[in-house]
GROMACS .gro file of C-alpha atoms in nm:
model
  163
    1UNK     CA    1  -1.907  -1.185  -0.753
    2UNK     CA    2  -1.548  -1.303  -0.734
    3UNK     CA    3  -1.206  -1.148  -0.680
    4UNK     CA    4  -0.918  -1.170  -0.924
    5UNK     CA    5  -0.566  -1.039  -0.869
    6UNK     CA    6  -0.314  -0.989  -1.147
    7UNK     CA    7   0.001  -0.788  -1.219
    8UNK     CA    8  -0.060  -0.460  -1.396
    9UNK     CA    9   0.164  -0.174  -1.510
   10UNK     CA   10   0.187   0.089  -1.236
   11UNK     CA   11   0.084   0.357  -1.487
   12UNK     CA   12  -0.219   0.184  -1.638
   13UNK     CA   13  -0.541   0.387  -1.615
   14UNK     CA   14  -0.689   0.152  -1.352
   15UNK     CA   15  -0.371   0.146  -1.143
   16UNK     CA   16  -0.341   0.525  -1.163
   17UNK     CA   17  -0.704   0.573  -1.053
   18UNK     CA   18  -0.654   0.337  -0.759
   19UNK     CA   19  -0.328   0.514  -0.663
   20UNK     CA   20  -0.515   0.846  -0.662
   21UNK     CA   21  -0.792   0.702  -0.444
   22UNK     CA   22  -0.539   0.546  -0.205
   23UNK     CA   23  -0.327   0.856  -0.173
   24UNK     CA   24  -0.626   1.085  -0.133
   25UNK     CA   25  -0.762   0.871   0.149
   26UNK     CA   26  -0.439   0.838   0.349
   27UNK     CA   27  -0.341   1.201   0.292
   28UNK     CA   28  -0.682   1.332   0.394
   29UNK     CA   29  -0.680   1.112   0.705
   30UNK     CA   30  -0.341   1.249   0.808
   31UNK     CA   31  -0.429   1.613   0.742
   32UNK     CA   32  -0.767   1.586   0.916
   33UNK     CA   33  -0.607   1.426   1.221
   34UNK     CA   34  -0.310   1.663   1.247
   35UNK     CA   35  -0.432   1.986   1.089
   36UNK     CA   36  -0.810   1.966   1.085
   37UNK     CA   37  -0.832   1.996   0.706
   38UNK     CA   38  -0.834   1.788   0.391
   39UNK     CA   39  -0.533   1.775   0.162
   40UNK     CA   40  -0.485   2.085  -0.051
   41UNK     CA   41  -0.562   1.984  -0.414
   42UNK     CA   42  -0.232   2.127  -0.546
   43UNK     CA   43  -0.037   1.942  -0.279
   44UNK     CA   44  -0.222   1.622  -0.363
   45UNK     CA   45  -0.134   1.654  -0.732
   46UNK     CA   46   0.234   1.719  -0.654
   47UNK     CA   47   0.258   1.418  -0.424
   48UNK     CA   48   0.082   1.183  -0.663
   49UNK     CA   49   0.309   1.295  -0.948
   50UNK     CA   50   0.620   1.262  -0.729
   51UNK     CA   51   0.546   0.895  -0.653
   52UNK     CA   52   0.431   0.738  -0.980
   53UNK     CA   53   0.526   0.384  -0.877
   54UNK     CA   54   0.813   0.306  -1.114
   55UNK     CA   55   0.975   0.112  -0.828
   56UNK     CA   56   0.682  -0.131  -0.854
   57UNK     CA   57   0.775  -0.240  -1.205
   58UNK     CA   58   0.963  -0.550  -1.318
   59UNK     CA   59   1.225  -0.677  -1.284
   60UNK     CA   60   1.260  -0.568  -0.918
   61UNK     CA   61   0.895  -0.499  -0.839
   62UNK     CA   62   0.536  -0.564  -0.927
   63UNK     CA   63   0.205  -0.387  -0.883
   64UNK     CA   64  -0.097  -0.609  -0.837
   65UNK     CA   65  -0.449  -0.492  -0.912
   66UNK     CA   66  -0.747  -0.667  -0.759
   67UNK     CA   67  -1.080  -0.668  -0.935
   68UNK     CA   68  -1.414  -0.755  -0.782
   69UNK     CA   69  -1.668  -0.868  -1.039
   70UNK     CA   70  -1.431  -0.732  -1.304
   71UNK     CA   71  -1.416  -0.381  -1.154
   72UNK     CA   72  -1.083  -0.238  -1.028
   73UNK     CA   73  -1.105  -0.258  -0.650
   74UNK     CA   74  -0.757  -0.253  -0.493
   75UNK     CA   75  -0.383  -0.271  -0.518
   76UNK     CA   76  -0.073  -0.409  -0.352
   77UNK     CA   77   0.282  -0.345  -0.460
   78UNK     CA   78   0.608  -0.525  -0.395
   79UNK     CA   79   0.959  -0.398  -0.449
   80UNK     CA   80   1.276  -0.595  -0.393
   81UNK     CA   81   1.514  -0.408  -0.163
   82UNK     CA   82   1.800  -0.656  -0.170
   83UNK     CA   83   1.856  -1.023  -0.247
   84UNK     CA   84   1.635  -1.148   0.037
   85UNK     CA   85   1.408  -0.860   0.145
   86UNK     CA   86   1.108  -0.711  -0.031
   87UNK     CA   87   0.884  -0.426   0.079
   88UNK     CA   88   0.504  -0.428   0.068
   89UNK     CA   89   0.359  -0.098  -0.059
   90UNK     CA   90   0.024   0.056  -0.155
   91UNK     CA   91  -0.204  -0.202   0.001
   92UNK     CA   92  -0.546  -0.055  -0.066
   93UNK     CA   93  -0.901  -0.170  -0.118
   94UNK     CA   94  -1.147   0.089  -0.240
   95UNK     CA   95  -1.390   0.183   0.040
   96UNK     CA   96  -1.689   0.061  -0.160
   97UNK     CA   97  -1.531  -0.285  -0.185
   98UNK     CA   98  -1.414  -0.332   0.175
   99UNK     CA   99  -1.537  -0.615   0.392
  100UNK     CA  100  -1.543  -0.866   0.106
  101UNK     CA  101  -1.209  -1.038   0.163
  102UNK     CA  102  -1.001  -0.843  -0.087
  103UNK     CA  103  -0.726  -0.721   0.145
  104UNK     CA  104  -0.606  -1.064   0.265
  105UNK     CA  105  -0.622  -1.187  -0.094
  106UNK     CA  106  -0.408  -0.895  -0.213
  107UNK     CA  107  -0.151  -0.937   0.064
  108UNK     CA  108  -0.129  -1.311  -0.005
  109UNK     CA  109  -0.071  -1.244  -0.374
  110UNK     CA  110   0.194  -0.986  -0.285
  111UNK     CA  111   0.368  -1.242  -0.064
  112UNK     CA  112   0.370  -1.489  -0.355
  113UNK     CA  113   0.512  -1.214  -0.578
  114UNK     CA  114   0.785  -1.136  -0.325
  115UNK     CA  115   0.879  -1.505  -0.310
  116UNK     CA  116   0.894  -1.517  -0.691
  117UNK     CA  117   1.131  -1.219  -0.682
  118UNK     CA  118   1.356  -1.419  -0.448
  119UNK     CA  119   1.263  -1.257  -0.117
  120UNK     CA  120   1.267  -1.457   0.205
  121UNK     CA  121   1.126  -1.168   0.409
  122UNK     CA  122   0.863  -0.901   0.350
  123UNK     CA  123   0.869  -0.570   0.538
  124UNK     CA  124   0.629  -0.277   0.549
  125UNK     CA  125   0.555   0.043   0.735
  126UNK     CA  126   0.232   0.214   0.829
  127UNK     CA  127   0.094   0.488   1.050
  128UNK     CA  128  -0.078   0.483   1.388
  129UNK     CA  129  -0.404   0.621   1.248
  130UNK     CA  130  -0.429   0.339   0.994
  131UNK     CA  131  -0.559   0.102   1.260
  132UNK     CA  132  -0.735  -0.120   1.006
  133UNK     CA  133  -0.406  -0.183   0.826
  134UNK     CA  134  -0.221  -0.264   1.148
  135UNK     CA  135  -0.494  -0.509   1.248
  136UNK     CA  136  -0.486  -0.674   0.904
  137UNK     CA  137  -0.110  -0.725   0.915
  138UNK     CA  138  -0.132  -0.874   1.263
  139UNK     CA  139  -0.403  -1.118   1.151
  140UNK     CA  140  -0.189  -1.221   0.853
  141UNK     CA  141   0.116  -1.310   1.064
  142UNK     CA  142   0.322  -0.992   1.043
  143UNK     CA  143   0.509  -0.894   1.357
  144UNK     CA  144   0.589  -0.541   1.459
  145UNK     CA  145   0.961  -0.463   1.456
  146UNK     CA  146   1.191  -0.168   1.499
  147UNK     CA  147   1.228   0.111   1.247
  148UNK     CA  148   1.367  -0.001   0.911
  149UNK     CA  149   1.340   0.325   0.715
  150UNK     CA  150   1.334   0.700   0.763
  151UNK     CA  151   0.989   0.771   0.617
  152UNK     CA  152   0.867   1.074   0.815
  153UNK     CA  153   0.509   0.944   0.819
  154UNK     CA  154   0.588   0.587   0.924
  155UNK     CA  155   0.516   0.503   1.287
  156UNK     CA  156   0.494   0.122   1.281
  157UNK     CA  157   0.716  -0.128   1.101
  158UNK     CA  158   0.629  -0.491   1.037
  159UNK     CA  159   0.801  -0.798   0.899
  160UNK     CA  160   0.707  -1.150   0.793
  161UNK     CA  161   0.928  -1.442   0.701
  162UNK     CA  162   0.815  -1.589   0.370
  163UNK     CA  163   1.004  -1.917   0.365
   0.00000   0.00000   0.00000
């Protein structure tokens, strides 16, 4: 089996299904850690609808979908914030596909996309409980920096120079 990564509309059926899986996982992890419960289904639907991903569409963004053996397996999004800085969003590999090298491949493709959009630097944020993500970014050369946004769930901010 091999991986492929290609741009895809943020609202395609495969991208939407991966967004739902991603958001369900990170939301459930947060609620279980902080409130001892899974995400309320109505809340989940509201949050997914409120963040469709239009900011990950050309010309200032791109959503990448990874496939493993032709099956949708993960995503990474890039959005240009200004003339030299892009933000990495929605890095996700479906749990059934983890451990097969998809995450570094997705992040590398997102870095290439950011460069193509004109970015010299890529930034991202994540949470403390997403230890796997923080470890991945460290392995891929991202350095932890100070806060660069006011996302109430963000606890760690990273950057990487692309040029």
